[in-house]
């Protein structure tokens, strides 16, 4: 099946992600910021879908939008909103900010102009049907060791959280 | 046009895979209609069954045996004043019920009512269902926070804690079922809803009975977690009326409240259909191999019609038991009409071309309906958990059991 209106969806989703990202940093209310961040993450999930990576999109929705952001909201909801709204929203680090923005901009321009020689012309088009299987083969075959190290790291983090949260072990 | 429809009925893929926008829209509309009817029926059945469990009559006034009560309720909700608290966060308050409804209905695009009766078959079907239904907690949290009131906030906090913790147990149970699709045959593992049912067909066993008792335990973990996930009794702490009035939707009224109601029931149907697809063979009829052969095929294909005839018969019994007073004449005629309609549907389902095609849908719906009855049954019989008990059950019982079943399933798959 041919993808439907690919260009339109690409611009729509990336526009959505960008607008939501801007909303995240400009909203005064932290809950609104968190909601805009969820929208940005969902837009990103849509972009993954367009790249024929349905598994990554699904995991993005479950982990980020459904899991982590709910915990974010959970904490933010308990913050005193009225107090936080009076606080200063932006710090005045203009010089550092402009430097970082310029560096990032230069990087983008470089990638845009010289990208053709830096990156492969076409990515090998994996069939959408076997995307999940391919990822499983990669994770549990080629990159087994790194994958296990990452999971060990997560385990250490979990134990650390339990140790810090529990008074008496 | 009839030929076009007929030619479509013989197709072997879902409209989403075939890229057929028209049929996909038709399916979406049909599912939407079916769901709405199911929610209306559930509303009536729940009140009626709960009433009978508590030796009451339940709704009896609007229509014969209260059959029109859900419609009266819907009209009442639609024309009720729509109140928004003055201190509420307007936009979030407005968008929360919409998010809940959208997530509750979106998951149905991958629910397989039959080998070709799904809007589409995604490569990540189960993952999609879990992911999108996990978004509904966002709507609940937003509703509770935006109401700017104590009870809704408490309800939303409880609900988010509960749903996030039970999602983990649910996910582990689902993974052990997905594992069963691929054991000892590399390359057959799948996350697609249709693929999972087809692998149950190929392995000639419902996953609930595979590696006895491992499949059954995973199914049990999911069955408990899904009740908690949909915030239903005995895990209905987010809306425990004795403590929190109505939990996260305390400040909602009228149409917005009815959206929450709609979402709750369609989410119940959605998680039940995940359970049916993963463990109870989806659209497969019972005993497809034990009782095989053309005779049994015919017997089982007659069951949908017989079910509807029986329902019609029950309605007719009700007609004869109606009081003979002239006051009840309209109700008696209405009930008789309802019974006749049910009987006619039953007769229609006996026609060979219809009964061949309706079978998958019938068995899937029958299994989901069983779960819906269980939901009502739980509500009528189990006392509500305390919140610490709820967390204890989730983290200290279901989670370890889920991990254990997952490991044992993997071991059993390699050894057996």
Coordinates of C-alpha atoms in Angstrom, one line a residue:
Chain A
X1 CA 0.0 0.0 0.0
X2 CA 1.2 3.5 -0.9
X3 CA 1.6 5.9 2.0
X4 CA -1.1 8.6 1.9
X5 CA -0.2 12.3 1.5
X6 CA 3.3 11.8 2.9
X7 CA 4.6 15.4 2.4
X8 CA 1.5 16.8 3.9
X9 CA 1.7 14.6 7.0
X10 CA 5.4 15.3 7.4
X11 CA 4.9 19.1 7.4
X12 CA 1.8 18.8 9.6
X13 CA 3.5 16.6 12.2
X14 CA 6.8 18.6 12.3
X15 CA 4.8 21.8 12.5
X16 CA 2.8 20.4 15.3
X17 CA 5.9 19.3 17.1
X18 CA 7.6 22.7 16.7
X19 CA 4.6 24.7 17.8
X20 CA 4.1 22.4 20.8
X21 CA 7.8 22.7 21.6
X22 CA 7.5 26.5 21.6
X23 CA 4.4 26.3 23.8
X24 CA 6.4 24.2 26.3
X25 CA 8.8 27.0 27.0
X26 CA 6.5 30.0 26.7
X27 CA 3.5 28.9 28.9
X28 CA 3.6 30.3 32.4
X29 CA 1.5 27.5 33.8
X30 CA 3.7 24.4 34.3
X31 CA 0.8 22.1 33.7
X32 CA 0.1 23.7 30.3
X33 CA 3.8 23.3 29.5
X34 CA 3.6 19.6 30.3
X35 CA 0.5 19.1 28.2
X36 CA 2.3 20.9 25.3
X37 CA 5.2 18.6 25.8
X38 CA 2.9 15.6 25.5
X39 CA 1.6 17.0 22.2
X40 CA 5.2 17.4 20.9
X41 CA 6.0 13.8 21.9
X42 CA 2.9 12.5 20.1
X43 CA 3.9 14.5 17.0
X44 CA 7.3 12.9 17.2
X45 CA 5.6 9.5 17.4
X46 CA 3.8 10.3 14.2
X47 CA 7.1 11.2 12.5
X48 CA 8.5 7.8 13.6
X49 CA 5.5 6.2 12.0
X50 CA 6.3 8.0 8.8
X51 CA 9.8 6.7 8.9
X52 CA 8.4 3.1 8.8
X53 CA 9.3 2.5 12.4
X54 CA 6.0 1.6 14.0
X55 CA 7.6 -0.2 17.0
X56 CA 9.5 2.9 18.0
X57 CA 6.4 5.0 17.6
X58 CA 4.4 2.6 19.8
X59 CA 7.1 2.6 22.4
X60 CA 7.3 6.4 22.3
X61 CA 3.6 6.7 23.0
X62 CA 3.6 4.1 25.8
X63 CA 6.7 5.2 27.5
X64 CA 6.9 8.9 27.1
X65 CA 3.3 10.1 26.5
X66 CA 1.6 7.5 28.6
X67 CA 4.1 6.8 31.3
X68 CA 6.7 9.4 32.0
X69 CA 4.5 12.4 31.2
X70 CA 1.8 11.1 33.5
X71 CA 4.4 11.0 36.3
X72 CA 5.5 14.6 35.4
X73 CA 1.9 15.8 35.5
X74 CA 1.5 13.9 38.8
X75 CA 4.3 15.9 40.4
X76 CA 3.5 19.3 38.7
X77 CA -0.2 19.1 39.8
X78 CA 0.9 19.2 43.4
X79 CA 3.0 22.3 43.0
X80 CA 1.4 25.5 44.0
X81 CA 0.5 27.0 40.7
X82 CA -0.2 30.5 41.9
X83 CA 3.3 30.8 43.4
X84 CA 5.1 29.4 40.5
X85 CA 3.3 31.7 38.1
X86 CA 4.7 34.8 39.8
X87 CA 8.2 33.5 39.5
X88 CA 10.5 34.6 36.8
X89 CA 10.2 32.4 33.8
X90 CA 13.4 33.1 31.8
X91 CA 16.9 33.6 33.2
X92 CA 19.0 36.3 31.8
X93 CA 21.8 34.3 30.3
X94 CA 21.6 36.1 26.9
X95 CA 25.2 35.6 25.9
X96 CA 25.3 31.9 26.5
X97 CA 21.9 31.4 24.9
X98 CA 22.9 33.3 21.7
X99 CA 26.1 31.4 21.5
X100 CA 24.4 28.0 21.8
X101 CA 21.7 29.1 19.3
X102 CA 24.3 30.2 16.7
X103 CA 26.3 27.0 17.2
X104 CA 23.2 24.9 16.6
X105 CA 22.2 27.0 13.6
X106 CA 25.6 26.6 12.0
X107 CA 25.4 22.9 12.6
X108 CA 22.0 22.8 10.9
X109 CA 23.1 24.8 7.9
X110 CA 26.2 22.6 7.6
X111 CA 24.1 19.5 7.7
X112 CA 21.7 20.9 5.1
X113 CA 24.4 22.0 2.7
X114 CA 26.9 19.2 3.1
X115 CA 24.5 16.5 4.2
X116 CA 24.4 14.8 0.9
X117 CA 28.0 13.7 1.1
X118 CA 28.0 13.0 4.8
X119 CA 25.0 10.7 5.0
X120 CA 24.1 7.7 2.8
X121 CA 22.0 8.6 -0.2
X122 CA 19.1 6.3 0.7
X123 CA 18.5 4.3 3.8
X124 CA 17.8 0.6 3.2
X125 CA 14.0 0.5 3.2
X126 CA 12.9 -2.1 5.7
X127 CA 9.5 -3.6 5.1
X128 CA 7.1 -2.2 7.6
X129 CA 5.7 -5.6 8.4
X130 CA 8.9 -6.9 10.0
X131 CA 10.1 -3.8 11.8
X132 CA 9.5 -5.2 15.3
X133 CA 11.2 -8.5 14.4
X134 CA 14.2 -6.6 13.0
X135 CA 14.6 -4.6 16.2
X136 CA 14.4 -7.7 18.3
X137 CA 17.1 -9.4 16.2
X138 CA 19.3 -6.3 16.5
X139 CA 18.8 -5.9 20.2
X140 CA 19.1 -9.5 21.2
X141 CA 21.6 -10.5 18.5
X142 CA 24.1 -7.9 17.2
X143 CA 23.9 -5.5 20.2
X144 CA 23.2 -7.9 23.0
X145 CA 26.1 -6.7 25.2
X146 CA 25.2 -3.0 25.0
X147 CA 21.6 -3.8 25.5
X148 CA 22.3 -5.8 28.7
X149 CA 24.5 -3.0 30.0
X150 CA 21.7 -0.5 29.5
X151 CA 19.3 -2.7 31.3
X152 CA 21.8 -3.1 34.2
X153 CA 22.1 0.6 34.4
X154 CA 18.3 0.9 34.7
X155 CA 18.3 -1.8 37.4
X156 CA 20.8 0.2 39.4
X157 CA 18.7 3.3 39.0
X158 CA 15.6 1.4 40.2
X159 CA 17.5 0.1 43.3
X160 CA 18.8 3.6 43.9
X161 CA 15.3 5.0 43.8
X162 CA 14.1 2.4 46.2
X163 CA 17.0 3.0 48.6
X164 CA 16.5 6.8 48.6
X165 CA 12.7 6.6 49.0
X166 CA 12.5 4.0 51.8
X167 CA 13.5 5.1 55.2
X168 CA 14.1 1.6 56.7
X169 CA 15.3 -1.2 54.5
Chain B
X1 CA -23.7 -1.8 -6.3
X2 CA -24.8 -5.0 -4.7
X3 CA -22.2 -6.8 -6.8
X4 CA -19.6 -4.4 -5.5
X5 CA -20.5 -5.1 -1.9
X6 CA -20.6 -8.8 -2.6
X7 CA -17.2 -8.7 -4.2
X8 CA -15.9 -6.9 -1.2
X9 CA -17.3 -9.4 1.2
X10 CA -15.0 -12.1 -0.3
X11 CA -11.9 -10.1 0.1
X12 CA -9.2 -11.6 2.3
X13 CA -7.6 -8.5 3.9
X14 CA -8.8 -5.7 6.1
X15 CA -9.6 -2.4 4.4
X16 CA -6.7 -0.7 6.0
X17 CA -4.2 -3.1 4.5
X18 CA -5.9 -3.0 1.1
X19 CA -5.7 0.8 1.3
X20 CA -9.4 1.1 0.7
X21 CA -10.5 4.4 2.3
X22 CA -14.2 3.9 1.5
X23 CA -14.5 0.5 3.2
X24 CA -12.3 1.7 6.1
X25 CA -14.7 4.6 6.7
X26 CA -17.7 2.2 6.5
X27 CA -16.1 -0.1 9.1
X28 CA -15.3 2.9 11.3
X29 CA -18.9 4.0 11.2
X30 CA -20.2 0.5 11.8
X31 CA -17.9 0.1 14.8
X32 CA -18.9 3.5 16.1
X33 CA -22.6 2.6 15.8
X34 CA -22.1 -0.8 17.3
X35 CA -20.2 0.6 20.2
X36 CA -22.8 3.2 20.9
X37 CA -25.5 0.5 20.9
X38 CA -23.3 -1.6 23.1
X39 CA -22.8 1.2 25.6
X40 CA -26.6 1.9 25.7
X41 CA -27.3 -1.8 26.2
X42 CA -24.6 -2.0 28.9
X43 CA -26.1 0.9 30.7
X44 CA -29.5 -0.8 30.9
X45 CA -28.1 -4.2 31.6
X46 CA -25.8 -2.9 34.4
X47 CA -28.7 -1.2 36.2
X48 CA -31.0 -4.2 35.7
X49 CA -28.5 -6.9 36.7
X50 CA -27.2 -5.0 39.7
X51 CA -30.9 -4.4 40.8
X52 CA -31.7 -8.1 40.5
X53 CA -28.5 -9.0 42.4
X54 CA -29.7 -6.8 45.2
X55 CA -33.3 -8.1 45.0
X56 CA -34.7 -4.9 43.5
X57 CA -36.6 -4.3 40.2
X58 CA -34.3 -1.6 38.7
X59 CA -35.7 0.7 36.1
X60 CA -39.3 -0.3 35.2
X61 CA -41.1 2.9 34.3
X62 CA -39.7 4.1 31.0
X63 CA -40.7 1.5 28.4
X64 CA -41.4 -2.1 29.2
X65 CA -38.9 -3.3 31.9
X66 CA -37.2 0.0 31.6
X67 CA -35.9 -0.7 28.1
X68 CA -36.1 2.9 27.0
X69 CA -34.4 4.2 30.2
X70 CA -30.9 4.7 28.6
X71 CA -32.5 6.8 25.9
X72 CA -34.3 8.9 28.5
X73 CA -31.0 9.2 30.4
X74 CA -29.2 10.4 27.3
X75 CA -31.8 13.0 26.5
X76 CA -31.7 14.2 30.1
X77 CA -27.9 14.5 29.9
X78 CA -28.0 16.4 26.6
X79 CA -30.5 19.0 27.7
X80 CA -29.0 19.5 31.2
X81 CA -27.3 22.8 32.0
X82 CA -23.6 22.6 31.2
X83 CA -21.7 23.9 34.3
X84 CA -18.1 25.0 34.2
X85 CA -16.6 26.0 37.6
X86 CA -15.6 29.7 37.5
X87 CA -12.1 29.0 38.8
X88 CA -11.6 26.1 36.4
X89 CA -8.9 26.1 33.8
X90 CA -11.2 26.6 30.8
X91 CA -9.2 25.0 28.0
X92 CA -8.0 22.0 29.9
X93 CA -11.4 21.4 31.4
X94 CA -12.9 21.5 27.9
X95 CA -10.4 19.3 26.2
X96 CA -10.1 16.6 28.9
X97 CA -13.4 14.6 28.1
X98 CA -12.6 14.9 24.4
X99 CA -9.2 13.2 24.9
X100 CA -10.7 10.5 27.0
X101 CA -13.4 9.7 24.4
X102 CA -10.9 9.9 21.5
X103 CA -8.5 7.5 23.1
X104 CA -11.3 5.1 24.1
X105 CA -12.6 4.9 20.5
X106 CA -9.3 5.1 18.6
X107 CA -8.1 1.7 20.0
X108 CA -11.0 0.0 18.1
X109 CA -9.3 0.4 14.7
X110 CA -7.1 -2.6 15.4
X111 CA -9.7 -4.8 17.2
X112 CA -10.3 -7.9 15.0
X113 CA -13.9 -8.9 14.9
X114 CA -12.9 -11.5 12.3
X115 CA -10.0 -12.4 10.0
X116 CA -11.0 -9.5 7.7
X117 CA -13.4 -7.6 10.0
X118 CA -11.0 -5.0 11.4
X119 CA -10.4 -1.5 10.2
X120 CA -6.7 -2.3 9.8
X121 CA -4.2 -4.8 10.9
X122 CA -1.2 -3.1 12.4
X123 CA 2.2 -4.6 12.8
X124 CA 2.2 -3.3 16.4
X125 CA -1.5 -4.0 17.1
X126 CA -1.2 -4.9 20.8
X127 CA 1.3 -2.2 21.5
X128 CA -0.9 0.4 19.8
X129 CA -3.9 -0.7 21.9
X130 CA -1.9 -0.5 25.2
X131 CA -0.3 2.8 24.2
X132 CA -3.4 4.6 23.2
X133 CA -5.4 3.3 26.1
X134 CA -2.6 4.4 28.4
X135 CA -3.2 8.0 27.0
X136 CA -6.7 8.0 28.5
X137 CA -5.1 8.5 32.0
X138 CA -3.9 11.9 30.7
X139 CA -7.5 12.9 30.1
X140 CA -8.5 11.9 33.6
X141 CA -5.5 13.7 35.2
X142 CA -6.4 16.8 33.1
X143 CA -10.0 16.6 34.1
X144 CA -9.1 16.3 37.8
X145 CA -6.6 19.1 37.8
X146 CA -8.6 21.6 35.6
X147 CA -11.7 21.3 37.9
X148 CA -9.7 23.2 40.5
X149 CA -11.4 21.5 43.3
X150 CA -10.3 19.0 46.0
X151 CA -12.2 15.9 45.3
X152 CA -11.4 15.8 41.5
X153 CA -7.7 16.4 42.3
X154 CA -7.7 13.5 44.8
X155 CA -9.5 11.3 42.3
X156 CA -7.1 12.2 39.5
X157 CA -4.1 11.5 41.7
X158 CA -5.5 8.1 42.7
X159 CA -6.4 7.3 39.2
X160 CA -3.0 8.1 37.7
X161 CA -1.2 6.2 40.4
X162 CA -3.5 3.2 39.9
X163 CA -3.4 3.2 36.1
X164 CA 0.4 3.6 35.9
X165 CA 1.0 0.8 38.4
X166 CA -1.4 -1.6 36.9
X167 CA -0.3 -0.9 33.3
X168 CA 3.0 -2.7 34.2
X169 CA 1.3 -5.9 35.4
X170 CA -0.9 -5.7 32.3
X171 CA 2.1 -5.3 30.0
X172 CA 3.9 -8.3 31.5
X173 CA 0.9 -10.5 31.0
X174 CA 0.5 -9.3 27.4
X175 CA 4.2 -10.0 26.7
X176 CA 3.9 -13.6 28.0
X177 CA 0.9 -14.1 25.6
X178 CA 2.9 -12.5 22.7
X179 CA 5.8 -14.8 23.5
X180 CA 3.5 -17.8 23.0
X181 CA 2.9 -16.8 19.4
X182 CA 6.5 -17.5 18.4
X183 CA 7.8 -20.3 20.6
X184 CA 10.1 -22.8 18.8
X185 CA 9.1 -21.4 15.4
X186 CA 11.4 -18.5 14.7
X187 CA 9.8 -15.7 12.6
X188 CA 6.2 -16.5 13.6
X189 CA 6.1 -14.1 16.5
X190 CA 3.8 -11.2 16.0
X191 CA 2.2 -8.2 17.8
X192 CA -0.6 -7.8 15.3
X193 CA -4.0 -8.6 16.7
X194 CA -5.1 -10.7 13.7
X195 CA -1.7 -12.5 13.7
X196 CA -2.1 -13.4 17.4
X197 CA -5.5 -15.0 16.8
X198 CA -4.2 -16.8 13.7
X199 CA -1.3 -18.3 15.6
X200 CA -3.8 -19.6 18.2
X201 CA -5.6 -21.2 15.3
X202 CA -2.4 -22.6 13.9
X203 CA -1.3 -24.0 17.3
X204 CA -4.8 -25.4 17.9
X205 CA -5.0 -24.0 21.4
X206 CA -6.3 -20.8 23.1
X207 CA -3.4 -19.1 24.8
X208 CA -5.3 -19.2 28.1
X209 CA -4.9 -23.0 28.1
X210 CA -1.4 -23.1 26.6
X211 CA 1.4 -24.4 29.0
X212 CA -1.3 -25.1 31.6
X213 CA -1.4 -23.3 34.1
X214 CA 0.9 -20.5 32.8
X215 CA -1.4 -19.1 30.2
X216 CA -4.3 -19.2 32.7
X217 CA -2.2 -17.3 35.3
X218 CA -1.2 -14.6 32.8
X219 CA -4.8 -14.4 31.7
X220 CA -5.8 -14.0 35.4
X221 CA -3.2 -11.2 35.9
X222 CA -4.6 -9.4 32.9
X223 CA -8.2 -9.9 34.0
X224 CA -7.5 -8.3 37.3
X225 CA -5.3 -5.5 35.9
X226 CA -7.9 -4.6 33.3
X227 CA -10.5 -4.0 35.9
X228 CA -8.1 -1.6 37.7
X229 CA -7.1 0.0 34.4
X230 CA -10.7 0.9 33.6
X231 CA -11.4 2.2 37.1
X232 CA -14.2 -0.2 37.8
X233 CA -15.3 -1.8 41.0
X234 CA -13.7 -3.2 43.1
X235 CA -10.9 -0.9 42.0
X236 CA -13.0 2.2 41.5
X237 CA -11.1 4.3 44.0
X238 CA -10.8 7.3 41.6
X239 CA -14.5 7.7 41.8
X240 CA -15.3 6.2 45.2
X241 CA -18.5 8.0 45.9
X242 CA -18.4 7.5 49.7
X243 CA -15.0 9.3 49.9
X244 CA -14.7 11.5 46.9
X245 CA -18.3 12.1 45.8
X246 CA -17.5 11.3 42.1
X247 CA -13.8 11.5 41.9
X248 CA -12.2 13.2 38.8
X249 CA -15.6 14.0 37.2
X250 CA -17.2 15.6 40.2
X251 CA -17.4 19.0 38.5
X252 CA -18.6 17.7 35.2
X253 CA -22.2 17.7 34.3
X254 CA -24.5 17.1 31.4
X255 CA -22.9 16.4 28.0
X256 CA -19.3 16.5 29.2
X257 CA -20.1 14.0 32.0
X258 CA -21.8 11.7 29.4
X259 CA -18.6 11.7 27.4
X260 CA -16.7 10.3 30.4
X261 CA -19.4 7.7 30.8
X262 CA -19.2 6.8 27.1
X263 CA -15.4 6.6 27.3
X264 CA -15.5 4.4 30.5
X265 CA -17.7 1.8 28.9
X266 CA -16.0 1.8 25.5
X267 CA -12.6 1.4 27.4
X268 CA -14.1 -1.6 29.2
X269 CA -15.1 -3.1 25.9
X270 CA -11.6 -2.3 24.5
X271 CA -9.6 -4.0 27.2
X272 CA -12.1 -7.0 27.2
X273 CA -11.4 -7.4 23.5
X274 CA -7.6 -7.3 24.1
X275 CA -8.2 -10.1 26.6
X276 CA -10.4 -12.1 24.2
X277 CA -7.9 -11.7 21.4
X278 CA -4.9 -12.6 23.4
X279 CA -6.2 -15.5 25.5
X280 CA -9.6 -16.6 24.4
X281 CA -9.1 -17.2 20.7
X282 CA -10.6 -13.9 19.4
X283 CA -13.1 -14.8 16.7
X284 CA -12.5 -18.5 16.8
X285 CA -15.5 -20.6 17.9
X286 CA -15.2 -22.9 20.9
X287 CA -13.7 -26.3 20.3
X288 CA -12.7 -25.8 16.7
X289 CA -10.6 -29.0 16.8
X290 CA -12.2 -31.2 19.4
X291 CA -15.6 -30.8 17.8
X292 CA -14.6 -30.5 14.2
X293 CA -16.3 -31.7 11.0
X294 CA -19.1 -30.3 8.9
X295 CA -21.8 -31.4 11.3
X296 CA -20.4 -29.5 14.2
X297 CA -19.7 -26.5 11.9
X298 CA -23.3 -26.3 11.0
X299 CA -24.4 -26.7 14.7
X300 CA -22.1 -23.9 15.8
X301 CA -23.1 -21.7 12.9
X302 CA -26.8 -22.0 14.0
X303 CA -26.0 -20.7 17.5
X304 CA -26.1 -16.9 16.6
X305 CA -29.6 -17.3 15.3
X306 CA -30.7 -19.5 18.2
X307 CA -29.4 -16.9 20.7
X308 CA -31.5 -14.2 19.1
X309 CA -34.5 -16.4 18.9
X310 CA -34.1 -17.2 22.6
X311 CA -33.9 -13.5 23.5
X312 CA -37.0 -12.9 21.4
X313 CA -38.7 -15.8 23.3
X314 CA -37.7 -14.2 26.7
X315 CA -39.3 -10.9 25.5
X316 CA -42.5 -12.8 24.5
X317 CA -42.6 -14.5 27.9
X318 CA -42.4 -11.0 29.4
X319 CA -45.4 -10.0 27.2
X320 CA -47.5 -12.8 28.7
X321 CA -46.4 -11.9 32.2
X322 CA -47.4 -8.2 31.8
X323 CA -50.3 -7.0 33.9
X324 CA -53.5 -7.1 32.0
X325 CA -54.5 -3.6 33.1
X326 CA -55.2 -1.2 30.1
X327 CA -52.6 1.1 31.6
X328 CA -49.9 -1.3 30.5
X329 CA -51.2 -1.8 26.9
X330 CA -48.7 0.4 25.1
X331 CA -45.8 -1.2 27.1
X332 CA -47.1 -4.7 26.2
X333 CA -47.3 -3.9 22.5
X334 CA -43.8 -2.4 22.6
X335 CA -42.3 -5.4 24.3
X336 CA -44.1 -7.7 21.8
X337 CA -42.6 -5.6 19.0
X338 CA -39.2 -5.8 20.5
X339 CA -39.5 -9.6 20.8
X340 CA -40.6 -9.9 17.2
X341 CA -37.7 -7.8 16.0
X342 CA -35.2 -9.9 17.9
X343 CA -36.9 -13.1 16.5
X344 CA -36.7 -11.7 13.0
X345 CA -33.0 -10.9 13.4
X346 CA -32.6 -14.5 14.7
X347 CA -34.3 -15.9 11.6
X348 CA -32.2 -13.6 9.4
X349 CA -29.1 -15.1 11.0
X350 CA -30.2 -18.6 9.9
X351 CA -29.8 -17.8 6.2
X352 CA -26.7 -19.6 5.0
X353 CA -24.9 -16.6 3.4
X354 CA -25.5 -14.5 6.4
X355 CA -24.6 -17.1 9.0
X356 CA -21.4 -18.0 7.3
X357 CA -20.2 -14.4 7.5
X358 CA -21.6 -13.4 10.9
X359 CA -20.0 -16.2 12.8
X360 CA -16.7 -14.5 13.6
X361 CA -18.4 -11.4 14.8
X362 CA -20.9 -13.3 16.9
X363 CA -18.2 -15.3 18.7
X364 CA -16.0 -12.3 19.3
X365 CA -19.0 -10.3 20.6
X366 CA -20.2 -13.2 22.7
X367 CA -16.8 -13.5 24.4
X368 CA -16.6 -9.7 25.0
X369 CA -20.2 -9.8 26.4
X370 CA -19.1 -12.4 28.9
X371 CA -16.4 -10.0 30.1
X372 CA -18.9 -7.2 30.3
X373 CA -21.2 -9.4 32.5
X374 CA -18.1 -10.2 34.7
X375 CA -17.6 -6.4 35.2
X376 CA -21.2 -6.0 36.4
X377 CA -20.9 -9.2 38.5
X378 CA -17.7 -7.8 40.2
X379 CA -19.5 -4.6 40.9
X380 CA -22.4 -6.4 42.5
X381 CA -20.3 -8.7 44.7
X382 CA -16.8 -7.3 45.6
X383 CA -16.4 -4.7 48.3
X384 CA -14.1 -1.8 47.3
X385 CA -10.4 -2.0 48.1
X386 CA -8.6 0.5 50.2
X387 CA -5.9 2.4 48.4
X388 CA -2.9 0.8 50.1
X389 CA -4.5 -2.6 49.5
X390 CA -4.9 -1.7 45.8
X391 CA -1.2 -0.7 45.5
X392 CA -0.1 -3.8 47.4
X393 CA -2.1 -6.1 45.1
X394 CA -0.6 -4.3 42.1
X395 CA 3.0 -4.1 43.0
X396 CA 3.5 -7.0 45.4
X397 CA 1.2 -9.7 43.9
X398 CA 0.4 -9.1 40.2
X399 CA 3.9 -7.7 39.2
X400 CA 6.0 -10.6 40.7
X401 CA 3.4 -13.1 39.4
X402 CA 3.6 -11.5 36.0
X403 CA 7.4 -11.6 35.9
X404 CA 7.4 -15.2 37.1
X405 CA 4.9 -16.2 34.4
X406 CA 6.9 -14.4 31.7
X407 CA 10.1 -16.2 32.7
X408 CA 8.4 -19.6 33.0
X409 CA 6.7 -19.1 29.7
X410 CA 10.0 -18.5 28.0
X411 CA 11.6 -21.5 29.7
X412 CA 8.6 -23.7 28.8
X413 CA 8.7 -22.5 25.2
X414 CA 12.4 -23.5 24.9
X415 CA 12.0 -26.9 26.6
X416 CA 8.6 -28.1 25.4

